[in-house]
């Protein structure tokens, strides 16, 4: 069985959604966990829900906060072996020609700069120990173009390339770096978008070979695998956790194939 006994894990975005589900799973697999999130009000309850040993508050896009959160996590646990970079924000489905550059920049800052800063701050400690594993959170939006999501897509494509580069740069030094690329996952972020009718859940289900959206725990399991020794020969990989979304090339549900009963 996969075990993370004795590992020291920092999970950003740990107060909600994919980060919270991953923190809970890592703790269940034996890791000591520190949650990092900008949502200070939610962190204590999230620590209770996940079994995290400690929390740290800050903005991953701030260099000072990223350095401080990594330092606090390392002090609380006596080091950092594992990093899950789940802090992130969506965008507003905005046509590029109408998009204020500040909004574009903000999405880039949180999702890409924040991932870079946390990789750097936690990675330095892993490099010193010649041991560690990082999982960044990308998206299917970083694997293919989604109109109206130019900022988020660019940020997540950047996360993919950062993951590949660090996988190559840090592999010889004992630190593996991978990413998961989820499709629509039923987290508070997505539930809020569904409530605002920002997208159609039935069309998403029809466009997805596995016929539904993901649960946060399904993304968490892929991340835990990539952090574990079961993935000891995997680095620089961007693993779609998308029910087949990114390999599906047909024109939606225009043609119905006969089923096994037909
Ligand atoms: N839910 C999906 O469908 C989906 C799909 C693909 C990728 N993702 C990615 O997964 C990650 C987690 O998303 P989620 O759906 O769990 O969202 P969520 O909103 O449920 O959780 C995100 C957490 O990150 C925290 N956070 C946001 N900005 C931060 C910042 N600047 N500094 C520190 N913490 C910050 C939030 O407070 C929140 O607790 C994001 O990177 C998102 O882009 C989500």
PDB file of C-alpha atoms and ligand atoms in Angstrom:
ATOM      1  CA  UNK A   1       0.000   0.000   0.000  1.00  0.00           C
ATOM      2  CA  UNK A   2       1.045   3.597  -0.504  1.00  0.00           C
ATOM      3  CA  UNK A   3       2.399   5.075   2.700  1.00  0.00           C
ATOM      4  CA  UNK A   4       3.634   8.566   3.473  1.00  0.00           C
ATOM      5  CA  UNK A   5       4.609   7.695   7.025  1.00  0.00           C
ATOM      6  CA  UNK A   6       7.204  10.117   8.335  1.00  0.00           C
ATOM      7  CA  UNK A   7       6.854  12.568   5.420  1.00  0.00           C
ATOM      8  CA  UNK A   8       6.365  16.282   6.061  1.00  0.00           C
ATOM      9  CA  UNK A   9       3.878  17.842   3.657  1.00  0.00           C
ATOM     10  CA  UNK A  10       3.002  21.468   2.948  1.00  0.00           C
ATOM     11  CA  UNK A  11      -0.322  21.923   1.136  1.00  0.00           C
ATOM     12  CA  UNK A  12      -1.175  25.333  -0.288  1.00  0.00           C
ATOM     13  CA  UNK A  13      -4.839  26.088  -0.871  1.00  0.00           C
ATOM     14  CA  UNK A  14      -5.414  23.621   1.938  1.00  0.00           C
ATOM     15  CA  UNK A  15      -8.487  25.382   3.338  1.00  0.00           C
ATOM     16  CA  UNK A  16     -10.787  24.242   0.524  1.00  0.00           C
ATOM     17  CA  UNK A  17     -11.420  21.954  -2.418  1.00  0.00           C
ATOM     18  CA  UNK A  18      -8.608  19.956  -4.001  1.00  0.00           C
ATOM     19  CA  UNK A  19      -6.019  21.192  -1.494  1.00  0.00           C
ATOM     20  CA  UNK A  20      -8.173  20.232   1.464  1.00  0.00           C
ATOM     21  CA  UNK A  21      -8.964  16.786   0.021  1.00  0.00           C
ATOM     22  CA  UNK A  22      -5.266  16.191  -0.649  1.00  0.00           C
ATOM     23  CA  UNK A  23      -4.264  17.303   2.843  1.00  0.00           C
ATOM     24  CA  UNK A  24      -6.808  14.908   4.357  1.00  0.00           C
ATOM     25  CA  UNK A  25      -5.534  12.022   2.236  1.00  0.00           C
ATOM     26  CA  UNK A  26      -1.856  12.757   2.934  1.00  0.00           C
ATOM     27  CA  UNK A  27      -2.564  12.833   6.677  1.00  0.00           C
ATOM     28  CA  UNK A  28      -4.503   9.574   6.323  1.00  0.00           C
ATOM     29  CA  UNK A  29      -1.472   8.006   4.621  1.00  0.00           C
ATOM     30  CA  UNK A  30       0.717   8.953   7.572  1.00  0.00           C
ATOM     31  CA  UNK A  31       2.220  12.316   6.579  1.00  0.00           C
ATOM     32  CA  UNK A  32       2.528  15.265   8.897  1.00  0.00           C
ATOM     33  CA  UNK A  33       0.698  18.123   7.174  1.00  0.00           C
ATOM     34  CA  UNK A  34       0.776  21.918   7.322  1.00  0.00           C
ATOM     35  CA  UNK A  35      -1.947  23.856   5.500  1.00  0.00           C
ATOM     36  CA  UNK A  36      -1.134  27.177   3.846  1.00  0.00           C
ATOM     37  CA  UNK A  37      -3.926  29.433   2.632  1.00  0.00           C
ATOM     38  CA  UNK A  38      -4.825  33.105   2.399  1.00  0.00           C
ATOM     39  CA  UNK A  39      -8.194  32.335   4.003  1.00  0.00           C
ATOM     40  CA  UNK A  40      -7.201  32.718   7.654  1.00  0.00           C
ATOM     41  CA  UNK A  41     -10.789  32.419   8.864  1.00  0.00           C
ATOM     42  CA  UNK A  42     -11.249  28.948   7.356  1.00  0.00           C
ATOM     43  CA  UNK A  43      -7.850  27.458   8.210  1.00  0.00           C
ATOM     44  CA  UNK A  44      -8.555  26.259  11.782  1.00  0.00           C
ATOM     45  CA  UNK A  45     -11.694  24.385  10.704  1.00  0.00           C
ATOM     46  CA  UNK A  46      -9.854  22.963   7.690  1.00  0.00           C
ATOM     47  CA  UNK A  47      -7.082  21.739   9.986  1.00  0.00           C
ATOM     48  CA  UNK A  48      -9.749  19.938  12.002  1.00  0.00           C
ATOM     49  CA  UNK A  49     -11.295  18.388   8.890  1.00  0.00           C
ATOM     50  CA  UNK A  50      -7.967  17.223   7.443  1.00  0.00           C
ATOM     51  CA  UNK A  51      -5.945  16.254  10.505  1.00  0.00           C
ATOM     52  CA  UNK A  52      -3.288  18.864   9.709  1.00  0.00           C
ATOM     53  CA  UNK A  53      -0.807  19.545  12.483  1.00  0.00           C
ATOM     54  CA  UNK A  54      -0.448  23.285  11.838  1.00  0.00           C
ATOM     55  CA  UNK A  55      -1.540  26.117   9.563  1.00  0.00           C
ATOM     56  CA  UNK A  56       0.092  29.182   8.046  1.00  0.00           C
ATOM     57  CA  UNK A  57      -1.638  32.147   6.449  1.00  0.00           C
ATOM     58  CA  UNK A  58      -0.547  34.176   3.452  1.00  0.00           C
ATOM     59  CA  UNK A  59      -0.715  34.963  -0.232  1.00  0.00           C
ATOM     60  CA  UNK A  60       1.282  32.570  -2.429  1.00  0.00           C
ATOM     61  CA  UNK A  61       1.769  35.360  -4.988  1.00  0.00           C
ATOM     62  CA  UNK A  62       3.715  37.429  -2.451  1.00  0.00           C
ATOM     63  CA  UNK A  63       7.408  36.554  -2.305  1.00  0.00           C
ATOM     64  CA  UNK A  64       7.613  37.514   1.381  1.00  0.00           C
ATOM     65  CA  UNK A  65       4.527  35.465   2.271  1.00  0.00           C
ATOM     66  CA  UNK A  66       5.696  32.443   0.280  1.00  0.00           C
ATOM     67  CA  UNK A  67       9.100  32.477   2.007  1.00  0.00           C
ATOM     68  CA  UNK A  68       7.489  32.953   5.432  1.00  0.00           C
ATOM     69  CA  UNK A  69       4.895  30.197   4.929  1.00  0.00           C
ATOM     70  CA  UNK A  70       7.561  27.712   3.844  1.00  0.00           C
ATOM     71  CA  UNK A  71       9.739  28.718   6.800  1.00  0.00           C
ATOM     72  CA  UNK A  72       6.850  28.358   9.247  1.00  0.00           C
ATOM     73  CA  UNK A  73       5.910  24.968   7.825  1.00  0.00           C
ATOM     74  CA  UNK A  74       9.514  23.768   8.000  1.00  0.00           C
ATOM     75  CA  UNK A  75       9.810  24.989  11.578  1.00  0.00           C
ATOM     76  CA  UNK A  76       6.555  23.288  12.588  1.00  0.00           C
ATOM     77  CA  UNK A  77       7.507  19.928  11.040  1.00  0.00           C
ATOM     78  CA  UNK A  78      11.311  19.974  11.139  1.00  0.00           C
ATOM     79  CA  UNK A  79      11.547  20.191   7.336  1.00  0.00           C
ATOM     80  CA  UNK A  80       9.451  19.828   4.168  1.00  0.00           C
ATOM     81  CA  UNK A  81       9.524  16.654   2.023  1.00  0.00           C
ATOM     82  CA  UNK A  82       6.322  17.120   0.055  1.00  0.00           C
ATOM     83  CA  UNK A  83       4.643  20.164  -1.473  1.00  0.00           C
ATOM     84  CA  UNK A  84       1.164  20.278  -2.992  1.00  0.00           C
ATOM     85  CA  UNK A  85       0.566  23.551  -4.835  1.00  0.00           C
ATOM     86  CA  UNK A  86      -3.237  23.723  -4.875  1.00  0.00           C
ATOM     87  CA  UNK A  87      -3.723  27.434  -4.148  1.00  0.00           C
ATOM     88  CA  UNK A  88      -5.332  28.971  -7.205  1.00  0.00           C
ATOM     89  CA  UNK A  89      -8.129  31.078  -8.591  1.00  0.00           C
ATOM     90  CA  UNK A  90     -10.331  30.854 -11.655  1.00  0.00           C
ATOM     91  CA  UNK A  91     -11.067  33.603 -14.121  1.00  0.00           C
ATOM     92  CA  UNK A  92     -14.184  35.322 -15.360  1.00  0.00           C
ATOM     93  CA  UNK A  93     -14.764  33.820 -18.821  1.00  0.00           C
ATOM     94  CA  UNK A  94     -13.772  37.143 -20.290  1.00  0.00           C
ATOM     95  CA  UNK A  95     -13.225  37.828 -24.003  1.00  0.00           C
ATOM     96  CA  UNK A  96      -9.598  38.749 -24.377  1.00  0.00           C
ATOM     97  CA  UNK A  97     -10.313  42.024 -26.225  1.00  0.00           C
ATOM     98  CA  UNK A  98     -12.367  43.251 -23.241  1.00  0.00           C
ATOM     99  CA  UNK A  99     -10.104  42.024 -20.485  1.00  0.00           C
ATOM    100  CA  UNK A 100      -8.458  44.528 -18.151  1.00  0.00           C
ATOM    101  CA  UNK A 101      -4.761  43.746 -17.971  1.00  0.00           C
ATOM    102  CA  UNK A 102      -4.824  43.965 -14.172  1.00  0.00           C
ATOM    103  CA  UNK A 103      -7.291  41.090 -14.017  1.00  0.00           C
ATOM    104  CA  UNK A 104      -5.197  39.052 -16.449  1.00  0.00           C
ATOM    105  CA  UNK A 105      -2.099  39.765 -14.379  1.00  0.00           C
ATOM    106  CA  UNK A 106      -3.807  38.802 -11.111  1.00  0.00           C
ATOM    107  CA  UNK A 107      -4.776  35.367 -12.456  1.00  0.00           C
ATOM    108  CA  UNK A 108      -1.183  34.886 -13.670  1.00  0.00           C
ATOM    109  CA  UNK A 109       0.191  36.054 -10.339  1.00  0.00           C
ATOM    110  CA  UNK A 110      -1.767  33.666  -8.146  1.00  0.00           C
ATOM    111  CA  UNK A 111      -1.672  30.602 -10.374  1.00  0.00           C
ATOM    112  CA  UNK A 112       1.786  30.808 -11.970  1.00  0.00           C
ATOM    113  CA  UNK A 113       3.913  33.176  -9.893  1.00  0.00           C
ATOM    114  CA  UNK A 114       2.440  31.652  -6.715  1.00  0.00           C
ATOM    115  CA  UNK A 115       3.336  28.133  -7.866  1.00  0.00           C
ATOM    116  CA  UNK A 116       6.824  29.292  -8.804  1.00  0.00           C
ATOM    117  CA  UNK A 117       7.391  31.051  -5.470  1.00  0.00           C
ATOM    118  CA  UNK A 118       6.192  28.086  -3.399  1.00  0.00           C
ATOM    119  CA  UNK A 119       8.259  25.629  -5.476  1.00  0.00           C
ATOM    120  CA  UNK A 120      11.300  27.814  -4.926  1.00  0.00           C
ATOM    121  CA  UNK A 121      10.780  28.334  -1.192  1.00  0.00           C
ATOM    122  CA  UNK A 122       9.986  24.698  -0.357  1.00  0.00           C
ATOM    123  CA  UNK A 123      12.272  23.308  -3.072  1.00  0.00           C
ATOM    124  CA  UNK A 124      15.389  24.912  -1.589  1.00  0.00           C
ATOM    125  CA  UNK A 125      14.807  22.921   1.585  1.00  0.00           C
ATOM    126  CA  UNK A 126      14.233  19.702  -0.378  1.00  0.00           C
ATOM    127  CA  UNK A 127      17.389  20.285  -2.432  1.00  0.00           C
ATOM    128  CA  UNK A 128      19.413  20.747   0.741  1.00  0.00           C
ATOM    129  CA  UNK A 129      18.095  17.386   1.976  1.00  0.00           C
ATOM    130  CA  UNK A 130      18.471  15.812  -1.521  1.00  0.00           C
ATOM    131  CA  UNK A 131      14.942  14.482  -1.129  1.00  0.00           C
ATOM    132  CA  UNK A 132      11.442  15.643  -1.934  1.00  0.00           C
ATOM    133  CA  UNK A 133       8.436  15.568  -4.211  1.00  0.00           C
ATOM    134  CA  UNK A 134       6.280  18.410  -5.497  1.00  0.00           C
ATOM    135  CA  UNK A 135       2.879  18.233  -7.181  1.00  0.00           C
ATOM    136  CA  UNK A 136       1.620  21.344  -8.938  1.00  0.00           C
ATOM    137  CA  UNK A 137      -2.020  21.739  -9.901  1.00  0.00           C
ATOM    138  CA  UNK A 138      -2.552  22.510 -13.551  1.00  0.00           C
ATOM    139  CA  UNK A 139      -5.841  22.105 -15.437  1.00  0.00           C
ATOM    140  CA  UNK A 140      -7.268  20.845 -18.718  1.00  0.00           C
ATOM    141  CA  UNK A 141      -7.361  24.566 -19.547  1.00  0.00           C
ATOM    142  CA  UNK A 142      -3.556  24.423 -19.613  1.00  0.00           C
ATOM    143  CA  UNK A 143      -3.632  21.518 -22.100  1.00  0.00           C
ATOM    144  CA  UNK A 144      -5.984  22.966 -24.718  1.00  0.00           C
ATOM    145  CA  UNK A 145      -7.514  26.319 -25.578  1.00  0.00           C
ATOM    146  CA  UNK A 146     -10.715  27.494 -23.860  1.00  0.00           C
ATOM    147  CA  UNK A 147     -12.134  30.720 -25.344  1.00  0.00           C
ATOM    148  CA  UNK A 148     -12.618  33.349 -22.647  1.00  0.00           C
ATOM    149  CA  UNK A 149      -9.958  31.870 -20.398  1.00  0.00           C
ATOM    150  CA  UNK A 150      -6.784  33.410 -21.808  1.00  0.00           C
ATOM    151  CA  UNK A 151      -5.350  34.279 -18.396  1.00  0.00           C
ATOM    152  CA  UNK A 152      -6.095  31.004 -16.646  1.00  0.00           C
ATOM    153  CA  UNK A 153      -4.993  28.987 -19.669  1.00  0.00           C
ATOM    154  CA  UNK A 154      -1.711  30.855 -19.975  1.00  0.00           C
ATOM    155  CA  UNK A 155      -1.095  30.461 -16.249  1.00  0.00           C
ATOM    156  CA  UNK A 156      -1.764  26.723 -16.259  1.00  0.00           C
ATOM    157  CA  UNK A 157       0.258  26.143 -19.438  1.00  0.00           C
ATOM    158  CA  UNK A 158       3.024  27.996 -17.606  1.00  0.00           C
ATOM    159  CA  UNK A 159       2.600  25.669 -14.634  1.00  0.00           C
ATOM    160  CA  UNK A 160       3.021  22.715 -16.990  1.00  0.00           C
ATOM    161  CA  UNK A 161       6.262  24.079 -18.401  1.00  0.00           C
ATOM    162  CA  UNK A 162       7.560  25.035 -14.965  1.00  0.00           C
ATOM    163  CA  UNK A 163       6.835  21.473 -13.843  1.00  0.00           C
ATOM    164  CA  UNK A 164       8.740  20.009 -16.784  1.00  0.00           C
ATOM    165  CA  UNK A 165      11.682  22.349 -16.293  1.00  0.00           C
ATOM    166  CA  UNK A 166      11.950  21.743 -12.556  1.00  0.00           C
ATOM    167  CA  UNK A 167      11.529  18.011 -13.099  1.00  0.00           C
ATOM    168  CA  UNK A 168      14.653  18.113 -15.284  1.00  0.00           C
ATOM    169  CA  UNK A 169      16.545  20.667 -13.197  1.00  0.00           C
ATOM    170  CA  UNK A 170      15.934  19.067  -9.813  1.00  0.00           C
ATOM    171  CA  UNK A 171      15.756  15.384 -10.818  1.00  0.00           C
ATOM    172  CA  UNK A 172      19.540  14.894 -10.549  1.00  0.00           C
ATOM    173  CA  UNK A 173      19.350  16.491  -7.090  1.00  0.00           C
ATOM    174  CA  UNK A 174      16.786  14.043  -5.677  1.00  0.00           C
ATOM    175  CA  UNK A 175      13.626  16.145  -5.989  1.00  0.00           C
ATOM    176  CA  UNK A 176      10.767  15.024  -8.248  1.00  0.00           C
ATOM    177  CA  UNK A 177       8.329  17.596  -9.657  1.00  0.00           C
ATOM    178  CA  UNK A 178       5.056  16.605 -11.313  1.00  0.00           C
ATOM    179  CA  UNK A 179       1.621  18.082 -11.922  1.00  0.00           C
ATOM    180  CA  UNK A 180      -1.967  16.955 -12.052  1.00  0.00           C
ATOM    181  CA  UNK A 181      -4.251  18.491 -14.665  1.00  0.00           C
ATOM    182  CA  UNK A 182      -7.838  18.082 -13.484  1.00  0.00           C
ATOM    183  CA  UNK A 183     -10.987  18.642 -15.498  1.00  0.00           C
ATOM    184  CA  UNK A 184     -14.083  20.133 -13.831  1.00  0.00           C
ATOM    185  CA  UNK A 185     -13.936  19.056 -10.197  1.00  0.00           C
ATOM    186  CA  UNK A 186     -16.790  19.549  -7.747  1.00  0.00           C
ATOM    187  CA  UNK A 187     -15.068  21.936  -5.350  1.00  0.00           C
ATOM    188  CA  UNK A 188     -16.546  25.124  -3.839  1.00  0.00           C
ATOM    189  CA  UNK A 189     -14.943  27.095  -6.702  1.00  0.00           C
ATOM    190  CA  UNK A 190     -16.779  25.070  -9.354  1.00  0.00           C
ATOM    191  CA  UNK A 191     -20.016  24.774  -7.400  1.00  0.00           C
ATOM    192  CA  UNK A 192     -20.110  28.600  -7.233  1.00  0.00           C
ATOM    193  CA  UNK A 193     -19.649  28.798 -11.023  1.00  0.00           C
ATOM    194  CA  UNK A 194     -22.407  26.212 -11.535  1.00  0.00           C
ATOM    195  CA  UNK A 195     -24.714  28.244  -9.259  1.00  0.00           C
ATOM    196  CA  UNK A 196     -24.038  31.294 -11.447  1.00  0.00           C
ATOM    197  CA  UNK A 197     -24.794  29.151 -14.556  1.00  0.00           C
ATOM    198  CA  UNK A 198     -21.308  29.892 -15.904  1.00  0.00           C
ATOM    199  CA  UNK A 199     -21.347  26.488 -17.590  1.00  0.00           C
ATOM    200  CA  UNK A 200     -23.697  23.623 -18.348  1.00  0.00           C
ATOM    201  CA  UNK A 201     -23.057  20.455 -16.282  1.00  0.00           C
ATOM    202  CA  UNK A 202     -24.920  18.228 -18.758  1.00  0.00           C
ATOM    203  CA  UNK A 203     -22.749  19.342 -21.660  1.00  0.00           C
ATOM    204  CA  UNK A 204     -19.628  18.782 -19.566  1.00  0.00           C
ATOM    205  CA  UNK A 205     -20.802  15.270 -18.751  1.00  0.00           C
ATOM    206  CA  UNK A 206     -21.467  14.553 -22.450  1.00  0.00           C
ATOM    207  CA  UNK A 207     -18.041  15.931 -23.435  1.00  0.00           C
ATOM    208  CA  UNK A 208     -16.280  13.714 -20.844  1.00  0.00           C
ATOM    209  CA  UNK A 209     -15.646  10.058 -21.758  1.00  0.00           C
ATOM    210  CA  UNK A 210     -16.220   9.020 -18.135  1.00  0.00           C
ATOM    211  CA  UNK A 211     -19.509  10.946 -18.234  1.00  0.00           C
ATOM    212  CA  UNK A 212     -19.270  13.118 -15.118  1.00  0.00           C
ATOM    213  CA  UNK A 213     -17.233  15.691 -13.241  1.00  0.00           C
ATOM    214  CA  UNK A 214     -14.502  14.701 -10.773  1.00  0.00           C
ATOM    215  CA  UNK A 215     -14.691  14.602  -7.005  1.00  0.00           C
ATOM    216  CA  UNK A 216     -11.824  16.420  -5.224  1.00  0.00           C
ATOM    217  CA  UNK A 217     -10.760  13.099  -3.668  1.00  0.00           C
ATOM    218  CA  UNK A 218     -10.082  11.658  -7.138  1.00  0.00           C
ATOM    219  CA  UNK A 219      -7.597  14.442  -7.844  1.00  0.00           C
ATOM    220  CA  UNK A 220      -6.131  14.011  -4.360  1.00  0.00           C
ATOM    221  CA  UNK A 221      -5.443  10.321  -4.990  1.00  0.00           C
ATOM    222  CA  UNK A 222      -3.481  11.096  -8.156  1.00  0.00           C
ATOM    223  CA  UNK A 223      -1.491  13.763  -6.302  1.00  0.00           C
ATOM    224  CA  UNK A 224      -0.744  11.436  -3.372  1.00  0.00           C
ATOM    225  CA  UNK A 225       0.462   8.771  -5.808  1.00  0.00           C
ATOM    226  CA  UNK A 226       2.809  11.242  -7.497  1.00  0.00           C
ATOM    227  CA  UNK A 227       4.183  12.297  -4.095  1.00  0.00           C
ATOM    228  CA  UNK A 228       4.700   8.724  -2.943  1.00  0.00           C
ATOM    229  CA  UNK A 229       7.559   6.311  -3.597  1.00  0.00           C
ATOM    230  CA  UNK A 230       5.216   4.436  -5.947  1.00  0.00           C
ATOM    231  CA  UNK A 231       6.011   7.250  -8.396  1.00  0.00           C
ATOM    232  CA  UNK A 232       9.758   7.009  -7.724  1.00  0.00           C
ATOM    233  CA  UNK A 233      10.609   7.024 -11.469  1.00  0.00           C
ATOM    234  CA  UNK A 234       8.173   9.761 -12.493  1.00  0.00           C
ATOM    235  CA  UNK A 235       9.243  13.367 -12.793  1.00  0.00           C
ATOM    236  CA  UNK A 236       8.333  16.268 -15.057  1.00  0.00           C
ATOM    237  CA  UNK A 237       4.992  14.627 -15.844  1.00  0.00           C
ATOM    238  CA  UNK A 238       1.673  16.444 -16.230  1.00  0.00           C
ATOM    239  CA  UNK A 239      -0.951  13.817 -15.424  1.00  0.00           C
ATOM    240  CA  UNK A 240      -4.446  14.560 -16.727  1.00  0.00           C
ATOM    241  CA  UNK A 241      -7.044  13.657 -14.098  1.00  0.00           C
ATOM    242  CA  UNK A 242      -9.856  14.431 -16.451  1.00  0.00           C
ATOM    243  CA  UNK A 243     -12.047  11.433 -17.209  1.00  0.00           C
ATOM    244  CA  UNK A 244     -10.539  11.354 -20.698  1.00  0.00           C
ATOM    245  CA  UNK A 245     -11.381  15.003 -21.528  1.00  0.00           C
ATOM    246  CA  UNK A 246      -7.989  15.942 -22.997  1.00  0.00           C
ATOM    247  CA  UNK A 247      -7.714  12.978 -25.380  1.00  0.00           C
ATOM    248  CA  UNK A 248     -11.289  13.255 -26.665  1.00  0.00           C
ATOM    249  CA  UNK A 249     -11.163  14.539 -30.220  1.00  0.00           C
ATOM    250  CA  UNK A 250     -14.666  14.066 -31.582  1.00  0.00           C
ATOM    251  CA  UNK A 251     -17.248  16.797 -32.175  1.00  0.00           C
ATOM    252  CA  UNK A 252     -19.166  16.220 -28.957  1.00  0.00           C
ATOM    253  CA  UNK A 253     -22.251  13.998 -29.000  1.00  0.00           C
ATOM    254  CA  UNK A 254     -23.245  14.539 -32.644  1.00  0.00           C
ATOM    255  CA  UNK A 255     -23.058  10.831 -33.473  1.00  0.00           C
ATOM    256  CA  UNK A 256     -24.407   8.041 -31.309  1.00  0.00           C
ATOM    257  CA  UNK A 257     -22.503   4.770 -31.479  1.00  0.00           C
ATOM    258  CA  UNK A 258     -24.422   1.541 -31.034  1.00  0.00           C
ATOM    259  CA  UNK A 259     -23.990   0.273 -27.454  1.00  0.00           C
ATOM    260  CA  UNK A 260     -23.284  -3.317 -26.364  1.00  0.00           C
ATOM    261  CA  UNK A 261     -27.036  -3.981 -26.056  1.00  0.00           C
ATOM    262  CA  UNK A 262     -27.955  -2.643 -29.535  1.00  0.00           C
TER     263      UNK A 262
HETATM  264  N1  LIG B   1     -12.183  22.726  -9.356  1.00  0.00           N
HETATM  265  C1  LIG B   1     -11.837  22.507 -10.616  1.00  0.00           C
HETATM  266  O1  LIG B   1     -12.677  22.167 -11.469  1.00  0.00           O
HETATM  267  C2  LIG B   1     -10.420  22.631 -11.040  1.00  0.00           C
HETATM  268  C3  LIG B   1     -10.051  22.093 -12.273  1.00  0.00           C
HETATM  269  C4  LIG B   1      -8.732  22.205 -12.671  1.00  0.00           C
HETATM  270  C5  LIG B   1      -7.812  22.818 -11.865  1.00  0.00           C
HETATM  271  N2  LIG B   1      -8.204  23.349 -10.671  1.00  0.00           N
HETATM  272  C6  LIG B   1      -7.193  23.981  -9.862  1.00  0.00           C
HETATM  273  O2  LIG B   1      -7.134  23.340  -8.609  1.00  0.00           O
HETATM  274  C7  LIG B   1      -6.652  24.262  -7.635  1.00  0.00           C
HETATM  275  C8  LIG B   1      -7.602  24.264  -6.449  1.00  0.00           C
HETATM  276  O3  LIG B   1      -8.861  24.707  -6.890  1.00  0.00           O
HETATM  277  P1  LIG B   1     -10.219  24.347  -6.098  1.00  0.00           P
HETATM  278  O4  LIG B   1     -11.227  24.059  -7.135  1.00  0.00           O
HETATM  279  O5  LIG B   1      -9.920  23.374  -5.028  1.00  0.00           O
HETATM  280  O6  LIG B   1     -10.552  25.803  -5.526  1.00  0.00           O
HETATM  281  P2  LIG B   1     -11.053  26.293  -4.083  1.00  0.00           P
HETATM  282  O7  LIG B   1     -11.463  27.697  -4.284  1.00  0.00           O
HETATM  283  O8  LIG B   1     -12.026  25.330  -3.519  1.00  0.00           O
HETATM  284  O9  LIG B   1      -9.716  26.235  -3.223  1.00  0.00           O
HETATM  285  C9  LIG B   1      -8.640  27.076  -3.504  1.00  0.00           C
HETATM  286  C10 LIG B   1      -7.985  27.484  -2.208  1.00  0.00           C
HETATM  287  O10 LIG B   1      -6.839  28.282  -2.540  1.00  0.00           O
HETATM  288  C11 LIG B   1      -6.822  29.413  -1.687  1.00  0.00           C
HETATM  289  N3  LIG B   1      -6.140  30.506  -2.369  1.00  0.00           N
HETATM  290  C12 LIG B   1      -6.580  31.180  -3.473  1.00  0.00           C
HETATM  291  N4  LIG B   1      -5.715  32.143  -3.788  1.00  0.00           N
HETATM  292  C13 LIG B   1      -4.702  32.091  -2.871  1.00  0.00           C
HETATM  293  C14 LIG B   1      -3.522  32.842  -2.670  1.00  0.00           C
HETATM  294  N5  LIG B   1      -3.189  33.859  -3.472  1.00  0.00           N
HETATM  295  N6  LIG B   1      -2.711  32.502  -1.647  1.00  0.00           N
HETATM  296  C15 LIG B   1      -3.032  31.490  -0.823  1.00  0.00           C
HETATM  297  N7  LIG B   1      -4.157  30.757  -0.956  1.00  0.00           N
HETATM  298  C16 LIG B   1      -4.974  31.058  -1.978  1.00  0.00           C
HETATM  299  C17 LIG B   1      -8.283  29.727  -1.420  1.00  0.00           C
HETATM  300  O11 LIG B   1      -8.444  30.504  -0.240  1.00  0.00           O
HETATM  301  C18 LIG B   1      -8.894  28.327  -1.313  1.00  0.00           C
HETATM  302  O12 LIG B   1      -8.859  27.871   0.022  1.00  0.00           O
HETATM  303  C19 LIG B   1      -6.529  25.608  -8.348  1.00  0.00           C
HETATM  304  O13 LIG B   1      -5.205  25.769  -8.788  1.00  0.00           O
HETATM  305  C20 LIG B   1      -7.438  25.421  -9.544  1.00  0.00           C
HETATM  306  O14 LIG B   1      -7.039  26.262 -10.600  1.00  0.00           O
HETATM  307  C21 LIG B   1      -9.480  23.254 -10.229  1.00  0.00           C
END
